Tab-separated table of C-alpha atoms and ligand atoms in Angstrom:
chain	number	residue	atom	x	y	z
J	1	UNK	CA	0.000	0.000	0.000
J	2	UNK	CA	1.403	3.338	-1.039
J	3	UNK	CA	0.135	5.908	1.462
J	4	UNK	CA	1.476	8.848	-0.507
J	5	UNK	CA	-0.755	7.972	-3.424
J	6	UNK	CA	-3.911	6.471	-1.916
J	7	UNK	CA	-6.624	4.794	-3.936
J	8	UNK	CA	-10.278	5.492	-3.084
J	9	UNK	CA	-13.310	3.300	-3.790
J	10	UNK	CA	-15.038	3.947	-7.108
J	11	UNK	CA	-18.336	2.703	-8.511
J	12	UNK	CA	-20.226	2.763	-11.789
J	13	UNK	CA	-23.953	2.054	-12.105
J	14	UNK	CA	-23.823	-1.545	-13.515
J	15	UNK	CA	-26.832	-1.104	-15.825
J	16	UNK	CA	-28.580	-4.152	-17.286
J	17	UNK	CA	-28.225	-4.922	-21.003
J	18	UNK	CA	-31.635	-3.340	-21.712
J	19	UNK	CA	-30.754	-0.229	-19.772
J	20	UNK	CA	-27.430	-0.007	-21.616
J	21	UNK	CA	-29.208	-0.189	-24.930
J	22	UNK	CA	-31.696	2.485	-23.933
J	23	UNK	CA	-29.048	4.834	-22.575
J	24	UNK	CA	-26.686	4.419	-25.520
J	25	UNK	CA	-29.538	5.013	-27.981
J	26	UNK	CA	-30.767	8.108	-26.177
J	27	UNK	CA	-27.267	9.563	-26.116
J	28	UNK	CA	-26.736	8.798	-29.792
J	29	UNK	CA	-30.050	10.414	-30.744
J	30	UNK	CA	-29.145	13.471	-28.703
J	31	UNK	CA	-25.721	13.829	-30.321
J	32	UNK	CA	-27.047	13.278	-33.811
J	33	UNK	CA	-28.486	16.771	-33.431
J	34	UNK	CA	-25.145	18.412	-32.695
J	35	UNK	CA	-23.907	20.739	-35.389
J	36	UNK	CA	-21.119	23.224	-35.784
J	37	UNK	CA	-22.611	26.664	-36.306
J	38	UNK	CA	-21.387	30.037	-37.474
J	39	UNK	CA	-24.462	32.145	-36.769
J	40	UNK	CA	-24.719	33.257	-33.163
J	41	UNK	CA	-27.068	35.489	-31.189
J	42	UNK	CA	-25.584	38.267	-29.067
J	43	UNK	CA	-27.863	37.214	-26.170
J	44	UNK	CA	-26.011	36.951	-22.902
J	45	UNK	CA	-25.035	33.599	-21.406
J	46	UNK	CA	-24.406	33.668	-17.628
J	47	UNK	CA	-20.765	33.453	-16.613
J	48	UNK	CA	-21.595	30.648	-14.156
J	49	UNK	CA	-22.726	28.491	-17.110
J	50	UNK	CA	-19.389	28.978	-18.862
J	51	UNK	CA	-17.578	28.182	-15.625
J	52	UNK	CA	-19.497	24.902	-15.280
J	53	UNK	CA	-18.793	24.035	-18.919
J	54	UNK	CA	-15.072	24.564	-18.369
J	55	UNK	CA	-15.095	22.549	-15.151
J	56	UNK	CA	-16.744	19.746	-17.142
J	57	UNK	CA	-14.052	19.948	-19.835
J	58	UNK	CA	-11.424	19.777	-17.127
J	59	UNK	CA	-12.788	16.371	-15.983
J	60	UNK	CA	-11.330	14.951	-19.200
J	61	UNK	CA	-8.598	12.300	-18.953
J	62	UNK	CA	-5.058	13.543	-19.555
J	63	UNK	CA	-1.537	12.107	-19.683
J	64	UNK	CA	-0.416	11.415	-16.080
J	65	UNK	CA	-3.389	13.559	-14.987
J	66	UNK	CA	-1.384	16.693	-15.776
J	67	UNK	CA	-4.451	18.493	-17.207
J	68	UNK	CA	-2.194	20.404	-19.618
J	69	UNK	CA	-4.733	23.040	-20.604
J	70	UNK	CA	-5.726	26.632	-19.949
J	71	UNK	CA	-9.156	27.843	-20.984
J	72	UNK	CA	-8.987	31.574	-21.647
J	73	UNK	CA	-12.475	32.986	-21.531
J	74	UNK	CA	-13.156	36.265	-23.270
J	75	UNK	CA	-16.244	38.438	-22.879
J	76	UNK	CA	-14.439	41.801	-23.114
J	77	UNK	CA	-15.718	43.638	-26.211
J	78	UNK	CA	-12.303	45.193	-26.698
J	79	UNK	CA	-10.463	41.849	-26.690
J	80	UNK	CA	-13.095	40.204	-28.915
J	81	UNK	CA	-12.560	43.032	-31.423
J	82	UNK	CA	-8.788	42.487	-31.290
J	83	UNK	CA	-9.250	38.738	-31.820
J	84	UNK	CA	-11.595	39.342	-34.755
J	85	UNK	CA	-9.238	41.792	-36.422
J	86	UNK	CA	-6.195	39.535	-36.041
J	87	UNK	CA	-8.098	36.387	-37.050
J	88	UNK	CA	-9.548	38.060	-40.148
J	89	UNK	CA	-6.106	39.291	-41.164
J	90	UNK	CA	-4.712	35.736	-41.052
J	91	UNK	CA	-7.817	34.231	-42.633
J	92	UNK	CA	-7.720	36.778	-45.478
J	93	UNK	CA	-4.166	35.656	-46.228
J	94	UNK	CA	-5.129	31.977	-45.925
J	95	UNK	CA	-8.168	32.162	-48.196
J	96	UNK	CA	-6.398	34.321	-50.783
J	97	UNK	CA	-2.812	33.072	-50.757
J	98	UNK	CA	-2.196	30.076	-48.511
J	99	UNK	CA	-4.934	27.487	-48.951
J	100	UNK	CA	-4.582	25.298	-52.026
J	101	UNK	CA	-7.529	24.979	-54.457
J	102	UNK	CA	-8.286	21.451	-53.237
J	103	UNK	CA	-8.769	22.780	-49.704
J	104	UNK	CA	-10.943	25.684	-50.861
J	105	UNK	CA	-13.033	23.232	-52.904
J	106	UNK	CA	-13.490	20.979	-49.829
J	107	UNK	CA	-14.755	24.000	-47.898
J	108	UNK	CA	-17.306	25.081	-50.521
J	109	UNK	CA	-20.231	23.222	-48.841
J	110	UNK	CA	-19.658	25.286	-45.687
J	111	UNK	CA	-19.643	28.651	-47.483
J	112	UNK	CA	-16.897	29.974	-45.246
J	113	UNK	CA	-14.644	32.881	-46.122
J	114	UNK	CA	-12.231	35.193	-44.301
J	115	UNK	CA	-14.984	37.246	-42.643
J	116	UNK	CA	-15.471	36.246	-38.990
J	117	UNK	CA	-18.185	38.584	-37.623
J	118	UNK	CA	-19.259	35.985	-35.044
J	119	UNK	CA	-16.057	36.707	-33.113
J	120	UNK	CA	-17.660	39.982	-32.045
J	121	UNK	CA	-21.288	38.819	-31.898
J	122	UNK	CA	-20.846	35.992	-29.408
J	123	UNK	CA	-21.051	36.671	-25.680
J	124	UNK	CA	-18.091	34.348	-24.989
J	125	UNK	CA	-15.005	33.126	-26.776
J	126	UNK	CA	-13.150	30.257	-25.156
J	127	UNK	CA	-9.565	30.069	-26.375
J	128	UNK	CA	-8.020	26.753	-25.425
J	129	UNK	CA	-4.279	26.708	-24.866
J	130	UNK	CA	-2.189	23.552	-24.546
J	131	UNK	CA	0.645	23.536	-22.057
J	132	UNK	CA	3.710	22.096	-23.774
J	133	UNK	CA	5.266	21.878	-20.323
J	134	UNK	CA	4.505	23.261	-16.868
J	135	UNK	CA	6.449	25.458	-14.507
J	136	UNK	CA	6.261	24.006	-10.981
J	137	UNK	CA	8.163	25.866	-8.249
J	138	UNK	CA	10.119	27.699	-10.936
J	139	UNK	CA	11.186	24.433	-12.635
J	140	UNK	CA	10.155	23.057	-16.015
J	141	UNK	CA	8.085	19.873	-15.581
J	142	UNK	CA	6.912	17.511	-18.279
J	143	UNK	CA	3.445	17.055	-19.680
J	144	UNK	CA	2.526	13.975	-21.668
J	145	UNK	CA	0.335	13.302	-24.695
J	146	UNK	CA	-0.510	16.979	-24.719
J	147	UNK	CA	-2.350	17.041	-28.070
J	148	UNK	CA	-4.397	13.973	-27.192
J	149	UNK	CA	-5.211	15.338	-23.735
J	150	UNK	CA	-6.237	18.798	-24.892
J	151	UNK	CA	-8.157	17.363	-27.857
J	152	UNK	CA	-10.145	15.187	-25.449
J	153	UNK	CA	-10.833	18.144	-23.147
J	154	UNK	CA	-12.118	20.122	-26.142
J	155	UNK	CA	-14.459	17.222	-26.962
J	156	UNK	CA	-15.781	17.298	-23.410
J	157	UNK	CA	-16.145	21.066	-23.689
J	158	UNK	CA	-18.174	20.844	-26.910
J	159	UNK	CA	-20.421	18.162	-25.409
J	160	UNK	CA	-21.033	20.270	-22.297
J	161	UNK	CA	-21.927	23.271	-24.481
J	162	UNK	CA	-24.295	21.197	-26.609
J	163	UNK	CA	-25.873	19.676	-23.511
J	164	UNK	CA	-26.886	23.230	-22.483
J	165	UNK	CA	-28.516	23.795	-25.864
J	166	UNK	CA	-25.908	26.386	-26.745
J	167	UNK	CA	-24.093	26.832	-30.050
J	168	UNK	CA	-20.362	26.453	-30.633
J	169	UNK	CA	-17.832	26.560	-33.421
J	170	UNK	CA	-14.436	24.880	-33.467
J	171	UNK	CA	-12.516	27.678	-35.093
J	172	UNK	CA	-8.861	27.419	-36.083
J	173	UNK	CA	-7.700	30.717	-37.544
J	174	UNK	CA	-4.334	29.840	-38.943
J	175	UNK	CA	-1.656	30.553	-37.840
J	176	UNK	CA	-2.994	31.084	-34.324
J	177	UNK	CA	0.027	32.580	-32.582
J	178	UNK	CA	-1.607	36.042	-32.489
J	179	UNK	CA	-3.712	34.639	-29.613
J	180	UNK	CA	-0.616	34.240	-27.426
J	181	UNK	CA	0.003	37.948	-27.839
J	182	UNK	CA	-3.555	39.226	-27.570
J	183	UNK	CA	-4.194	37.153	-24.430
J	184	UNK	CA	-0.706	37.669	-23.030
J	185	UNK	CA	-0.058	33.947	-22.449
J	186	UNK	CA	3.229	32.588	-21.071
J	187	UNK	CA	5.898	30.821	-23.130
J	188	UNK	CA	4.798	27.283	-22.143
J	189	UNK	CA	1.291	27.747	-23.573
J	190	UNK	CA	0.358	27.344	-27.256
J	191	UNK	CA	-3.018	28.189	-28.790
J	192	UNK	CA	-4.940	25.014	-29.626
J	193	UNK	CA	-8.531	25.890	-30.510
J	194	UNK	CA	-10.809	28.913	-30.460
J	195	UNK	CA	-14.425	28.201	-29.522
J	196	UNK	CA	-17.079	30.923	-29.772
J	197	UNK	CA	-20.042	30.031	-27.534
J	198	UNK	CA	-23.512	31.537	-27.393
J	199	UNK	CA	-27.169	31.080	-28.247
J	200	UNK	CA	-27.923	30.144	-31.820
J	201	UNK	CA	-28.985	33.074	-34.006
J	202	UNK	CA	-32.665	33.174	-34.882
J	203	UNK	CA	-33.246	31.618	-38.305
J	204	UNK	CA	-29.722	30.144	-38.376
J	205	UNK	CA	-28.949	27.566	-41.027
J	206	UNK	CA	-26.297	24.877	-41.309
J	207	UNK	CA	-25.100	23.035	-44.390
J	208	UNK	CA	-26.935	19.817	-45.160
J	209	UNK	CA	-24.501	16.989	-44.538
J	210	UNK	CA	-24.513	13.268	-44.028
J	211	UNK	CA	-22.485	11.428	-41.424
J	212	UNK	CA	-20.512	8.312	-42.259
J	213	UNK	CA	-22.249	5.030	-41.427
J	214	UNK	CA	-21.094	2.717	-38.637
J	215	UNK	CA	-19.608	0.429	-41.312
J	216	UNK	CA	-17.567	3.278	-42.727
J	217	UNK	CA	-16.121	4.354	-39.404
J	218	UNK	CA	-15.590	1.057	-37.587
J	219	UNK	CA	-14.203	-2.462	-37.881
J	220	UNK	CA	-15.301	-5.117	-35.393
J	221	UNK	CA	-13.012	-8.099	-34.644
J	222	UNK	CA	-15.255	-10.718	-32.952
G	301	IYR	N1	-9.766	28.312	-40.754
G	301	IYR	C1	-10.596	28.697	-41.879
G	301	IYR	C2	-10.756	27.609	-42.878
G	301	IYR	C3	-11.487	26.396	-42.458
G	301	IYR	C4	-10.808	25.206	-42.430
G	301	IYR	C5	-11.459	24.046	-42.135
G	301	IYR	I1	-10.473	22.300	-42.203
G	301	IYR	C6	-12.822	24.066	-41.807
G	301	IYR	O1	-13.475	22.892	-41.475
G	301	IYR	C7	-13.509	25.247	-41.832
G	301	IYR	C8	-12.822	26.439	-42.163
G	301	IYR	C9	-11.936	29.260	-41.390
G	301	IYR	O2	-12.242	29.145	-40.207
G	301	IYR	O3	-12.685	29.821	-42.198
Protein backbone atom coordinates (compact mmCIF):
# COMPACT_ATOMS: atom_id res chain seq x y z
CA UNK A 1 0.00 0.00 0.00
CA UNK A 2 1.40 3.34 -1.04
CA UNK A 3 0.13 5.91 1.46
CA UNK A 4 1.48 8.85 -0.51
CA UNK A 5 -0.75 7.97 -3.42
CA UNK A 6 -3.91 6.47 -1.92
CA UNK A 7 -6.62 4.79 -3.94
CA UNK A 8 -10.28 5.49 -3.08
CA UNK A 9 -13.31 3.30 -3.79
CA UNK A 10 -15.04 3.95 -7.11
CA UNK A 11 -18.34 2.70 -8.51
CA UNK A 12 -20.23 2.76 -11.79
CA UNK A 13 -23.95 2.05 -12.11
CA UNK A 14 -23.82 -1.54 -13.52
CA UNK A 15 -26.83 -1.10 -15.82
CA UNK A 16 -28.58 -4.15 -17.29
CA UNK A 17 -28.22 -4.92 -21.00
CA UNK A 18 -31.63 -3.34 -21.71
CA UNK A 19 -30.75 -0.23 -19.77
CA UNK A 20 -27.43 -0.01 -21.62
CA UNK A 21 -29.21 -0.19 -24.93
CA UNK A 22 -31.70 2.48 -23.93
CA UNK A 23 -29.05 4.83 -22.58
CA UNK A 24 -26.69 4.42 -25.52
CA UNK A 25 -29.54 5.01 -27.98
CA UNK A 26 -30.77 8.11 -26.18
CA UNK A 27 -27.27 9.56 -26.12
CA UNK A 28 -26.74 8.80 -29.79
CA UNK A 29 -30.05 10.41 -30.74
CA UNK A 30 -29.14 13.47 -28.70
CA UNK A 31 -25.72 13.83 -30.32
CA UNK A 32 -27.05 13.28 -33.81
CA UNK A 33 -28.49 16.77 -33.43
CA UNK A 34 -25.15 18.41 -32.70
CA UNK A 35 -23.91 20.74 -35.39
CA UNK A 36 -21.12 23.22 -35.78
CA UNK A 37 -22.61 26.66 -36.31
CA UNK A 38 -21.39 30.04 -37.47
CA UNK A 39 -24.46 32.14 -36.77
CA UNK A 40 -24.72 33.26 -33.16
CA UNK A 41 -27.07 35.49 -31.19
CA UNK A 42 -25.58 38.27 -29.07
CA UNK A 43 -27.86 37.21 -26.17
CA UNK A 44 -26.01 36.95 -22.90
CA UNK A 45 -25.03 33.60 -21.41
CA UNK A 46 -24.41 33.67 -17.63
CA UNK A 47 -20.76 33.45 -16.61
CA UNK A 48 -21.60 30.65 -14.16
CA UNK A 49 -22.73 28.49 -17.11
CA UNK A 50 -19.39 28.98 -18.86
CA UNK A 51 -17.58 28.18 -15.62
CA UNK A 52 -19.50 24.90 -15.28
CA UNK A 53 -18.79 24.04 -18.92
CA UNK A 54 -15.07 24.56 -18.37
CA UNK A 55 -15.10 22.55 -15.15
CA UNK A 56 -16.74 19.75 -17.14
CA UNK A 57 -14.05 19.95 -19.84
CA UNK A 58 -11.42 19.78 -17.13
CA UNK A 59 -12.79 16.37 -15.98
CA UNK A 60 -11.33 14.95 -19.20
CA UNK A 61 -8.60 12.30 -18.95
CA UNK A 62 -5.06 13.54 -19.56
CA UNK A 63 -1.54 12.11 -19.68
CA UNK A 64 -0.42 11.41 -16.08
CA UNK A 65 -3.39 13.56 -14.99
CA UNK A 66 -1.38 16.69 -15.78
CA UNK A 67 -4.45 18.49 -17.21
CA UNK A 68 -2.19 20.40 -19.62
CA UNK A 69 -4.73 23.04 -20.60
CA UNK A 70 -5.73 26.63 -19.95
CA UNK A 71 -9.16 27.84 -20.98
CA UNK A 72 -8.99 31.57 -21.65
CA UNK A 73 -12.48 32.99 -21.53
CA UNK A 74 -13.16 36.27 -23.27
CA UNK A 75 -16.24 38.44 -22.88
CA UNK A 76 -14.44 41.80 -23.11
CA UNK A 77 -15.72 43.64 -26.21
CA UNK A 78 -12.30 45.19 -26.70
CA UNK A 79 -10.46 41.85 -26.69
CA UNK A 80 -13.10 40.20 -28.92
CA UNK A 81 -12.56 43.03 -31.42
CA UNK A 82 -8.79 42.49 -31.29
CA UNK A 83 -9.25 38.74 -31.82
CA UNK A 84 -11.60 39.34 -34.76
CA UNK A 85 -9.24 41.79 -36.42
CA UNK A 86 -6.20 39.54 -36.04
CA UNK A 87 -8.10 36.39 -37.05
CA UNK A 88 -9.55 38.06 -40.15
CA UNK A 89 -6.11 39.29 -41.16
CA UNK A 90 -4.71 35.74 -41.05
CA UNK A 91 -7.82 34.23 -42.63
CA UNK A 92 -7.72 36.78 -45.48
CA UNK A 93 -4.17 35.66 -46.23
CA UNK A 94 -5.13 31.98 -45.93
CA UNK A 95 -8.17 32.16 -48.20
CA UNK A 96 -6.40 34.32 -50.78
CA UNK A 97 -2.81 33.07 -50.76
CA UNK A 98 -2.20 30.08 -48.51
CA UNK A 99 -4.93 27.49 -48.95
CA UNK A 100 -4.58 25.30 -52.03
CA UNK A 101 -7.53 24.98 -54.46
CA UNK A 102 -8.29 21.45 -53.24
CA UNK A 103 -8.77 22.78 -49.70
CA UNK A 104 -10.94 25.68 -50.86
CA UNK A 105 -13.03 23.23 -52.90
CA UNK A 106 -13.49 20.98 -49.83
CA UNK A 107 -14.75 24.00 -47.90
CA UNK A 108 -17.31 25.08 -50.52
CA UNK A 109 -20.23 23.22 -48.84
CA UNK A 110 -19.66 25.29 -45.69
CA UNK A 111 -19.64 28.65 -47.48
CA UNK A 112 -16.90 29.97 -45.25
CA UNK A 113 -14.64 32.88 -46.12
CA UNK A 114 -12.23 35.19 -44.30
CA UNK A 115 -14.98 37.25 -42.64
CA UNK A 116 -15.47 36.25 -38.99
CA UNK A 117 -18.19 38.58 -37.62
CA UNK A 118 -19.26 35.99 -35.04
CA UNK A 119 -16.06 36.71 -33.11
CA UNK A 120 -17.66 39.98 -32.05
CA UNK A 121 -21.29 38.82 -31.90
CA UNK A 122 -20.85 35.99 -29.41
CA UNK A 123 -21.05 36.67 -25.68
CA UNK A 124 -18.09 34.35 -24.99
CA UNK A 125 -15.00 33.13 -26.78
CA UNK A 126 -13.15 30.26 -25.16
CA UNK A 127 -9.57 30.07 -26.38
CA UNK A 128 -8.02 26.75 -25.43
CA UNK A 129 -4.28 26.71 -24.87
CA UNK A 130 -2.19 23.55 -24.55
CA UNK A 131 0.65 23.54 -22.06
CA UNK A 132 3.71 22.10 -23.77
CA UNK A 133 5.27 21.88 -20.32
CA UNK A 134 4.50 23.26 -16.87
CA UNK A 135 6.45 25.46 -14.51
CA UNK A 136 6.26 24.01 -10.98
CA UNK A 137 8.16 25.87 -8.25
CA UNK A 138 10.12 27.70 -10.94
CA UNK A 139 11.19 24.43 -12.64
CA UNK A 140 10.16 23.06 -16.01
CA UNK A 141 8.09 19.87 -15.58
CA UNK A 142 6.91 17.51 -18.28
CA UNK A 143 3.44 17.05 -19.68
CA UNK A 144 2.53 13.97 -21.67
CA UNK A 145 0.33 13.30 -24.70
CA UNK A 146 -0.51 16.98 -24.72
CA UNK A 147 -2.35 17.04 -28.07
CA UNK A 148 -4.40 13.97 -27.19
CA UNK A 149 -5.21 15.34 -23.73
CA UNK A 150 -6.24 18.80 -24.89
CA UNK A 151 -8.16 17.36 -27.86
CA UNK A 152 -10.15 15.19 -25.45
CA UNK A 153 -10.83 18.14 -23.15
CA UNK A 154 -12.12 20.12 -26.14
CA UNK A 155 -14.46 17.22 -26.96
CA UNK A 156 -15.78 17.30 -23.41
CA UNK A 157 -16.14 21.07 -23.69
CA UNK A 158 -18.17 20.84 -26.91
CA UNK A 159 -20.42 18.16 -25.41
CA UNK A 160 -21.03 20.27 -22.30
CA UNK A 161 -21.93 23.27 -24.48
CA UNK A 162 -24.29 21.20 -26.61
CA UNK A 163 -25.87 19.68 -23.51
CA UNK A 164 -26.89 23.23 -22.48
CA UNK A 165 -28.52 23.80 -25.86
CA UNK A 166 -25.91 26.39 -26.74
CA UNK A 167 -24.09 26.83 -30.05
CA UNK A 168 -20.36 26.45 -30.63
CA UNK A 169 -17.83 26.56 -33.42
CA UNK A 170 -14.44 24.88 -33.47
CA UNK A 171 -12.52 27.68 -35.09
CA UNK A 172 -8.86 27.42 -36.08
CA UNK A 173 -7.70 30.72 -37.54
CA UNK A 174 -4.33 29.84 -38.94
CA UNK A 175 -1.66 30.55 -37.84
CA UNK A 176 -2.99 31.08 -34.32
CA UNK A 177 0.03 32.58 -32.58
CA UNK A 178 -1.61 36.04 -32.49
CA UNK A 179 -3.71 34.64 -29.61
CA UNK A 180 -0.62 34.24 -27.43
CA UNK A 181 0.00 37.95 -27.84
CA UNK A 182 -3.56 39.23 -27.57
CA UNK A 183 -4.19 37.15 -24.43
CA UNK A 184 -0.71 37.67 -23.03
CA UNK A 185 -0.06 33.95 -22.45
CA UNK A 186 3.23 32.59 -21.07
CA UNK A 187 5.90 30.82 -23.13
CA UNK A 188 4.80 27.28 -22.14
CA UNK A 189 1.29 27.75 -23.57
CA UNK A 190 0.36 27.34 -27.26
CA UNK A 191 -3.02 28.19 -28.79
CA UNK A 192 -4.94 25.01 -29.63
CA UNK A 193 -8.53 25.89 -30.51
CA UNK A 194 -10.81 28.91 -30.46
CA UNK A 195 -14.43 28.20 -29.52
CA UNK A 196 -17.08 30.92 -29.77
CA UNK A 197 -20.04 30.03 -27.53
CA UNK A 198 -23.51 31.54 -27.39
CA UNK A 199 -27.17 31.08 -28.25
CA UNK A 200 -27.92 30.14 -31.82
CA UNK A 201 -28.98 33.07 -34.01
CA UNK A 202 -32.67 33.17 -34.88
CA UNK A 203 -33.25 31.62 -38.31
CA UNK A 204 -29.72 30.14 -38.38
CA UNK A 205 -28.95 27.57 -41.03
CA UNK A 206 -26.30 24.88 -41.31
CA UNK A 207 -25.10 23.04 -44.39
CA UNK A 208 -26.94 19.82 -45.16
CA UNK A 209 -24.50 16.99 -44.54
CA UNK A 210 -24.51 13.27 -44.03
CA UNK A 211 -22.48 11.43 -41.42
CA UNK A 212 -20.51 8.31 -42.26
CA UNK A 213 -22.25 5.03 -41.43
CA UNK A 214 -21.09 2.72 -38.64
CA UNK A 215 -19.61 0.43 -41.31
CA UNK A 216 -17.57 3.28 -42.73
CA UNK A 217 -16.12 4.35 -39.40
CA UNK A 218 -15.59 1.06 -37.59
CA UNK A 219 -14.20 -2.46 -37.88
CA UNK A 220 -15.30 -5.12 -35.39
CA UNK A 221 -13.01 -8.10 -34.64
CA UNK A 222 -15.25 -10.72 -32.95
N1 LIG B 1 -9.77 28.31 -40.75
C1 LIG B 1 -10.60 28.70 -41.88
C2 LIG B 1 -10.76 27.61 -42.88
C3 LIG B 1 -11.49 26.40 -42.46
C4 LIG B 1 -10.81 25.21 -42.43
C5 LIG B 1 -11.46 24.05 -42.13
I1 LIG B 1 -10.47 22.30 -42.20
C6 LIG B 1 -12.82 24.07 -41.81
O1 LIG B 1 -13.48 22.89 -41.48
C7 LIG B 1 -13.51 25.25 -41.83
C8 LIG B 1 -12.82 26.44 -42.16
C9 LIG B 1 -11.94 29.26 -41.39
O2 LIG B 1 -12.24 29.14 -40.21
O3 LIG B 1 -12.69 29.82 -42.20
